CSV table of N, CA, C and O in Angstrom, one decimal:
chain,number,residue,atom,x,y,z
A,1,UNK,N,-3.0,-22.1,-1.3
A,1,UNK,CA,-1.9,-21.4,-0.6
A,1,UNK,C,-0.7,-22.3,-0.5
A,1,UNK,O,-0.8,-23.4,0.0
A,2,UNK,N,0.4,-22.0,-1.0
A,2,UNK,CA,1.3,-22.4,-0.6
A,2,UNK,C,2.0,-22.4,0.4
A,2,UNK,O,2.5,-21.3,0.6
A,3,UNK,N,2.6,-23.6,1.4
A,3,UNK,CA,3.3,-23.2,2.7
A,3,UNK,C,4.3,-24.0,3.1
A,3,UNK,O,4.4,-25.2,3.2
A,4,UNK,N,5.4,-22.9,3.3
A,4,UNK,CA,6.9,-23.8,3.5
A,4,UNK,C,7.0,-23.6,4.7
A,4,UNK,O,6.3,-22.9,5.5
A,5,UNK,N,8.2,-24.3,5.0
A,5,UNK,CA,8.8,-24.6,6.6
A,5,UNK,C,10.1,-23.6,6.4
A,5,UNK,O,11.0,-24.1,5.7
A,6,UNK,N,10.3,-22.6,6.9
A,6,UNK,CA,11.7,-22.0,7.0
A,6,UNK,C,12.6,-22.2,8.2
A,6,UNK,O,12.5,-23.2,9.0
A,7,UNK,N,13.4,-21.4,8.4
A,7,UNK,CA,14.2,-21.8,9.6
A,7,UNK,C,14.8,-20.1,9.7
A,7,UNK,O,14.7,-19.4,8.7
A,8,UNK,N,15.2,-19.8,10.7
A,8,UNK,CA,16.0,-18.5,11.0
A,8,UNK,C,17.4,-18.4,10.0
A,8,UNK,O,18.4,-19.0,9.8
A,9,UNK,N,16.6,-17.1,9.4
A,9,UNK,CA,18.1,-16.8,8.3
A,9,UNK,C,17.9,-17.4,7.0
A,9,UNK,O,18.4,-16.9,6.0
A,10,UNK,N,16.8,-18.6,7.0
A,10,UNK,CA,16.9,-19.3,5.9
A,10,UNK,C,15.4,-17.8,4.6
A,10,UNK,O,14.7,-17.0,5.1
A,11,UNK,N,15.5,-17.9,3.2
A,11,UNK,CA,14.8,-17.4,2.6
A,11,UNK,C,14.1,-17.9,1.7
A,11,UNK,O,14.3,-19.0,1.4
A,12,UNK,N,13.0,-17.2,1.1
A,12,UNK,CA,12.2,-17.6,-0.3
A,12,UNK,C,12.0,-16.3,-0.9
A,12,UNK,O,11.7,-15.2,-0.6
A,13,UNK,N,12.4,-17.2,-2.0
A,13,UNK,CA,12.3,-16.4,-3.7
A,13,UNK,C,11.3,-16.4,-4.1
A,13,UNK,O,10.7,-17.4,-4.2
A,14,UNK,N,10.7,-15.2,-4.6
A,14,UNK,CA,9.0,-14.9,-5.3
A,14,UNK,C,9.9,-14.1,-6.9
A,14,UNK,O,10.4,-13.0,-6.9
A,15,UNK,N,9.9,-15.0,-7.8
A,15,UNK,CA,10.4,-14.5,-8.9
A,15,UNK,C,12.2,-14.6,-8.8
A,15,UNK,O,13.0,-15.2,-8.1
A,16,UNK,N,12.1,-13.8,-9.6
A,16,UNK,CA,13.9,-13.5,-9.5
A,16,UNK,C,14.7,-11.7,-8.3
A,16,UNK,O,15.8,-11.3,-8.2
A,17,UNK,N,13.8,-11.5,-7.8
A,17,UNK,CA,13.7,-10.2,-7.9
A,17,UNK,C,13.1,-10.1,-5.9
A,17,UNK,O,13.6,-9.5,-4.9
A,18,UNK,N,12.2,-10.9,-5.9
A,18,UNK,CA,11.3,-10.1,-4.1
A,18,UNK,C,12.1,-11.5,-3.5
A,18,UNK,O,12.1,-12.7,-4.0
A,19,UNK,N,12.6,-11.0,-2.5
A,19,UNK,CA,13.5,-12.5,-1.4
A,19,UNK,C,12.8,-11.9,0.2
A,19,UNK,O,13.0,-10.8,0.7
A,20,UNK,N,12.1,-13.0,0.7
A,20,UNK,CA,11.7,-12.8,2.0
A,20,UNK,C,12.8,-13.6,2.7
A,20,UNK,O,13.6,-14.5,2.2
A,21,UNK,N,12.7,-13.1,4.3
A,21,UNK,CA,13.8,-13.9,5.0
A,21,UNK,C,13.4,-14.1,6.1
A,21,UNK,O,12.8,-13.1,6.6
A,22,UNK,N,13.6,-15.2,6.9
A,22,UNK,CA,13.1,-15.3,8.3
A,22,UNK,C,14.0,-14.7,8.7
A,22,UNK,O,15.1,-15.1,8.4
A,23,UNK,N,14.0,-13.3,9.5
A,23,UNK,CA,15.2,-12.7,10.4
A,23,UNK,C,15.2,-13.2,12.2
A,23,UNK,O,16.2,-13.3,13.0
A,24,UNK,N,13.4,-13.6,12.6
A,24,UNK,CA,13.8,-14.2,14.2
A,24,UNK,C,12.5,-14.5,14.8
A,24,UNK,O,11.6,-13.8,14.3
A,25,UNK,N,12.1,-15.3,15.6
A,25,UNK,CA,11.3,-16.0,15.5
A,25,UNK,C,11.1,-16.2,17.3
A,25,UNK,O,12.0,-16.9,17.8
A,26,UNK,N,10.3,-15.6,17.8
A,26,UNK,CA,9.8,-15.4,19.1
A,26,UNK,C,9.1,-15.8,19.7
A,26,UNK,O,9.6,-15.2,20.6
A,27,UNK,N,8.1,-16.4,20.1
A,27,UNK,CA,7.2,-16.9,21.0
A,27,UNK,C,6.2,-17.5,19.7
A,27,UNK,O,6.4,-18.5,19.0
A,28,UNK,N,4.9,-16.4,19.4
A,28,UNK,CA,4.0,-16.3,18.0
A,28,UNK,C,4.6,-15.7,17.0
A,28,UNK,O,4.5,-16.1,15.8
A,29,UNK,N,5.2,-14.7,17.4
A,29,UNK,CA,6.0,-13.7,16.3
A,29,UNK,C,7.2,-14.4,15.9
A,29,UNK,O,8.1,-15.0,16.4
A,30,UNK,N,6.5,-14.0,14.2
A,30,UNK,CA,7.8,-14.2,13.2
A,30,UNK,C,8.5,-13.1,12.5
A,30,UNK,O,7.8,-12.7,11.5
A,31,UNK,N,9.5,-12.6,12.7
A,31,UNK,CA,9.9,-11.0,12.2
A,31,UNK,C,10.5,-11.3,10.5
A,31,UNK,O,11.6,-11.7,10.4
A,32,UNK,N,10.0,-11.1,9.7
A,32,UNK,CA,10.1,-11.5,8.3
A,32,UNK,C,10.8,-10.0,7.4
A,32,UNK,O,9.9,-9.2,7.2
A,33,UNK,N,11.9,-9.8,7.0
A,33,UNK,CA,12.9,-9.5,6.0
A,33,UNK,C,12.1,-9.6,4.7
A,33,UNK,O,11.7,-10.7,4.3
A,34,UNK,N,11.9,-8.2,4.0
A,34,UNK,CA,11.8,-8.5,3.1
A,34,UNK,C,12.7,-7.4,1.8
A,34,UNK,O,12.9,-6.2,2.0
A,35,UNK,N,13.0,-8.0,0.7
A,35,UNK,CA,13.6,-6.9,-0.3
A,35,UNK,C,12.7,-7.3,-1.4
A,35,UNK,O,12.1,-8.4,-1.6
A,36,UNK,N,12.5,-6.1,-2.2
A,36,UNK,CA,12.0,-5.9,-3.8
A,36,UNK,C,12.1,-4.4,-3.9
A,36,UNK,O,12.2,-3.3,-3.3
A,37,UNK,N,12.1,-4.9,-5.4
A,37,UNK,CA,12.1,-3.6,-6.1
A,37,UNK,C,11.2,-2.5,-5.5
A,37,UNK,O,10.2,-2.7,-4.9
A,38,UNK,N,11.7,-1.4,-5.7
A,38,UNK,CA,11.0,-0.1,-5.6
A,38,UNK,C,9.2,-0.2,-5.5
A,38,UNK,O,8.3,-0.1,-4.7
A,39,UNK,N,9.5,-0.5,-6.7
A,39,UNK,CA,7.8,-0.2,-7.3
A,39,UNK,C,6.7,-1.3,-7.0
A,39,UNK,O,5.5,-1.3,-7.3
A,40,UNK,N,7.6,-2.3,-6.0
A,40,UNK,CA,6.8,-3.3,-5.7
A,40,UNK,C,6.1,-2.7,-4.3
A,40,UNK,O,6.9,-2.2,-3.5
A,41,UNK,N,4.7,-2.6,-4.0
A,41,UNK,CA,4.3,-2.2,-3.2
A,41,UNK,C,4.0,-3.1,-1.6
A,41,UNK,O,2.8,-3.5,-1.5
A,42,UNK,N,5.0,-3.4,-0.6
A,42,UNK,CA,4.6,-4.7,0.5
A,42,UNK,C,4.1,-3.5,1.5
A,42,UNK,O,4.5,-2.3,1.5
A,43,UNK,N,2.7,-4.2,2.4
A,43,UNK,CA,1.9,-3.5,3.4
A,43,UNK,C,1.6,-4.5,4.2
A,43,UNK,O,1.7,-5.7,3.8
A,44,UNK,N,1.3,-4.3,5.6
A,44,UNK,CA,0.9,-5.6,6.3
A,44,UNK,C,-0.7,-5.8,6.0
A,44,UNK,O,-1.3,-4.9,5.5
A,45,UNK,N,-1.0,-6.3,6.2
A,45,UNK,CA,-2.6,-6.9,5.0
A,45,UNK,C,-3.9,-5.8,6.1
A,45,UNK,O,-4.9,-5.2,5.7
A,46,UNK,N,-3.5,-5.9,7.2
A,46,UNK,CA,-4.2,-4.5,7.7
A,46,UNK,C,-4.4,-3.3,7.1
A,46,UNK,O,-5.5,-2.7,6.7
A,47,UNK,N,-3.0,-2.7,6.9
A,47,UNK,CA,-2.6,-1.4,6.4
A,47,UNK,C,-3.5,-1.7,5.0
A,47,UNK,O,-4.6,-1.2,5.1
A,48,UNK,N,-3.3,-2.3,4.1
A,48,UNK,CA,-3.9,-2.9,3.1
A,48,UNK,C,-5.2,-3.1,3.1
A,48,UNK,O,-6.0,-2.3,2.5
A,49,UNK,N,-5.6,-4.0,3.7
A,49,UNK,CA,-7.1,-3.4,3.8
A,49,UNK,C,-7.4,-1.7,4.5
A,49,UNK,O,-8.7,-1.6,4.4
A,50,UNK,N,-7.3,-1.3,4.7
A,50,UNK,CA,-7.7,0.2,5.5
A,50,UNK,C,-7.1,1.3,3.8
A,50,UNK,O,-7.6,2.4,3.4
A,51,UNK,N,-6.4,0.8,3.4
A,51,UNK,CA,-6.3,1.6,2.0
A,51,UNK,C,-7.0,1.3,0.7
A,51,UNK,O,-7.5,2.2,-0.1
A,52,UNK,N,-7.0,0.3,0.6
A,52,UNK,CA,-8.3,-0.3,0.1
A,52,UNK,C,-10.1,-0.1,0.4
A,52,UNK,O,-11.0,-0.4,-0.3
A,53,UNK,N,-10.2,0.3,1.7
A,53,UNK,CA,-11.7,0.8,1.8
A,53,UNK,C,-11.7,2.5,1.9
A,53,UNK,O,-12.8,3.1,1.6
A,54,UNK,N,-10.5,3.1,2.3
A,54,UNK,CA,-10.4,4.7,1.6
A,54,UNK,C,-10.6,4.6,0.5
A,54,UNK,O,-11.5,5.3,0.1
A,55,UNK,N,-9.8,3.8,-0.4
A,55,UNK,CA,-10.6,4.1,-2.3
A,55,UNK,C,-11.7,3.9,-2.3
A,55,UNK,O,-12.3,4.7,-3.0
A,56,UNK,N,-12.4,3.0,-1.8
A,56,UNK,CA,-13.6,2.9,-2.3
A,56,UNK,C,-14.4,3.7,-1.6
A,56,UNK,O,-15.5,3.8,-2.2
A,57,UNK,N,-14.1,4.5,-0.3
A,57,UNK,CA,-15.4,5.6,0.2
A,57,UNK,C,-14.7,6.8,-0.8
A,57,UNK,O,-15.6,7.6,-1.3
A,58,UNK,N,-13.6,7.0,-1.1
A,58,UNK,CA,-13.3,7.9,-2.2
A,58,UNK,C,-14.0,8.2,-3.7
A,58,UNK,O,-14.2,9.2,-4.2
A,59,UNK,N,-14.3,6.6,-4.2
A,59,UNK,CA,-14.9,6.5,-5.5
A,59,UNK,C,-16.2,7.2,-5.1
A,59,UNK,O,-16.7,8.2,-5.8
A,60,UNK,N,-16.8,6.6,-4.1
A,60,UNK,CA,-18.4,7.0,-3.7
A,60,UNK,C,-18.5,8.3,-3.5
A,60,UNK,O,-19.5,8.6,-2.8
A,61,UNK,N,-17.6,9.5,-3.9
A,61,UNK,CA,-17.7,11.0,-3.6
A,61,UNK,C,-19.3,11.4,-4.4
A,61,UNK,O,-19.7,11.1,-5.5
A,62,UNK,N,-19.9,12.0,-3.5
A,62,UNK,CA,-21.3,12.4,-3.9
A,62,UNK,C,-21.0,13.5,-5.0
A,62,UNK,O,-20.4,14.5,-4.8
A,63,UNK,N,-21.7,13.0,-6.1
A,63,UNK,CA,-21.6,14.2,-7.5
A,63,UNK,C,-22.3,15.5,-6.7
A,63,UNK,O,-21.3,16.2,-6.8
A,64,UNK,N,-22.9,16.1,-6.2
A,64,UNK,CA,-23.0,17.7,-5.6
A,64,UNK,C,-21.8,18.1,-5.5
A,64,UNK,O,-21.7,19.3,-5.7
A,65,UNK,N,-20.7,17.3,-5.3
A,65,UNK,CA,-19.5,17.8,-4.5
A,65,UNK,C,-18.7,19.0,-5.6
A,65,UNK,O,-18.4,20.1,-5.6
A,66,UNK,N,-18.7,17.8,-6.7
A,66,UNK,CA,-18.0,18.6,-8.1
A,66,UNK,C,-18.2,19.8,-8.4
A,66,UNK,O,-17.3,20.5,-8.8
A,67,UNK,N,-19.4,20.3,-8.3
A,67,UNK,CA,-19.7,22.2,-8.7
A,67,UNK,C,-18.7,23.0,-7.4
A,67,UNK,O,-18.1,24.1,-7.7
A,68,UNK,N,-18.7,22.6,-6.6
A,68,UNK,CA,-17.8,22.9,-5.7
A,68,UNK,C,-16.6,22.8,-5.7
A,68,UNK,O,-15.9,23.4,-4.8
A,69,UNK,N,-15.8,21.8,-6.8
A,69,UNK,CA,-14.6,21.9,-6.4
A,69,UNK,C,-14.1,22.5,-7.8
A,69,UNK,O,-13.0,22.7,-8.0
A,70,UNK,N,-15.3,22.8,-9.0
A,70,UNK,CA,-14.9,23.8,-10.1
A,70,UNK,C,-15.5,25.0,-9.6
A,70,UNK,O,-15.7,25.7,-10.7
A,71,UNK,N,-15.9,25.7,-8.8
A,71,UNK,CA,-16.2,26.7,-8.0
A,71,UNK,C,-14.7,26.9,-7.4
A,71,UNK,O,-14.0,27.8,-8.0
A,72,UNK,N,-14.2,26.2,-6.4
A,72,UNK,CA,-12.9,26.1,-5.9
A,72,UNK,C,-11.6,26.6,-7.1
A,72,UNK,O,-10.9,27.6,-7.2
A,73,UNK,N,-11.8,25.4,-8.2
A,73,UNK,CA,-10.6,26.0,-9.1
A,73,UNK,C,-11.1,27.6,-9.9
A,73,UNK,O,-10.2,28.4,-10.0
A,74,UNK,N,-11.9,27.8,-10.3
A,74,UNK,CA,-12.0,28.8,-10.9
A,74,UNK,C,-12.0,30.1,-10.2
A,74,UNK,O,-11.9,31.2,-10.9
A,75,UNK,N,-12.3,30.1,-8.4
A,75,UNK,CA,-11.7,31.2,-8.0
A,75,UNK,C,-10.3,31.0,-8.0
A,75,UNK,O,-9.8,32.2,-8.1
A,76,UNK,N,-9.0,29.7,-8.0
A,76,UNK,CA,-7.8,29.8,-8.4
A,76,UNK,C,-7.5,30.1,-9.3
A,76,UNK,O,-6.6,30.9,-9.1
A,77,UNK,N,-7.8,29.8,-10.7
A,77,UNK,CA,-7.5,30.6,-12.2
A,77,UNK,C,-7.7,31.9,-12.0
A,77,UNK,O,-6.8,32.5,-12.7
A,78,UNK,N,-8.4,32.9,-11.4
A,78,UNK,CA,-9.0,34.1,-11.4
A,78,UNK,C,-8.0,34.5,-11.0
A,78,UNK,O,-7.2,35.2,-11.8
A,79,UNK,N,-7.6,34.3,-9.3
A,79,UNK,CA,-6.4,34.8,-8.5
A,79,UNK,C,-5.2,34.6,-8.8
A,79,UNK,O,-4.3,35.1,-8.1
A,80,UNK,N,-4.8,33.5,-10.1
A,80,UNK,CA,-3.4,33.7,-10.7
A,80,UNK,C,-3.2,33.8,-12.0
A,80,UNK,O,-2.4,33.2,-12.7
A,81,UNK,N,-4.5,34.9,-12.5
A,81,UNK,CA,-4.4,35.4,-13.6
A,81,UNK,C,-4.2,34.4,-14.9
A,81,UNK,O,-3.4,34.7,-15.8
A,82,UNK,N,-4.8,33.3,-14.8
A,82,UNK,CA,-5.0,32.3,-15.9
A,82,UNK,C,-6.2,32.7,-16.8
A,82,UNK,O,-6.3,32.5,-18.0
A,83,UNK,N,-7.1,33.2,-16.2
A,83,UNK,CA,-9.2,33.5,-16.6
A,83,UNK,C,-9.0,34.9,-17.3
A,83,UNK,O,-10.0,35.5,-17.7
């Protein structure tokens, strides 16, 4: 891991592109500024883990489930005249 010393106001560059910034610095709390692109995804590592163990109870969907959810669509094809 890499670890720098910042100062309030002061920033670091991750590429050309993601700039963190120390915006204020409180007791333990450090309130951290961040910019990037759109498509770049930042989460606080909590949030992140808790989305990360939804996928994976998601992947674990019990195969029974599936006749049920093509039961499900094909009473919707029926009712909008697709079948």
């Amino acid at each position: 891991m890499l670890i720098l010393t910042r100062k309030i106001n002061e920033t670091i560059m991750i590429g050309d592109r993601i700039e963190i910034s120390i915006v204020d610095i409180k007791g333990d709390q450090v309130k951290v500024g961040i910019r990037a692109p759109r498509h770049v995804k930042v989460y606080r590592q909590e949030v992140y883990q808790a989305i990360q163990k939804e996928n994976i109870e998601a992947l674990q969907t019990k195969p029974d489930v599936i006749p049920l959810l093509d039961n499900l669509l094909g009473d919707a094809k029926k009712k909008n005249g697709k079948e």
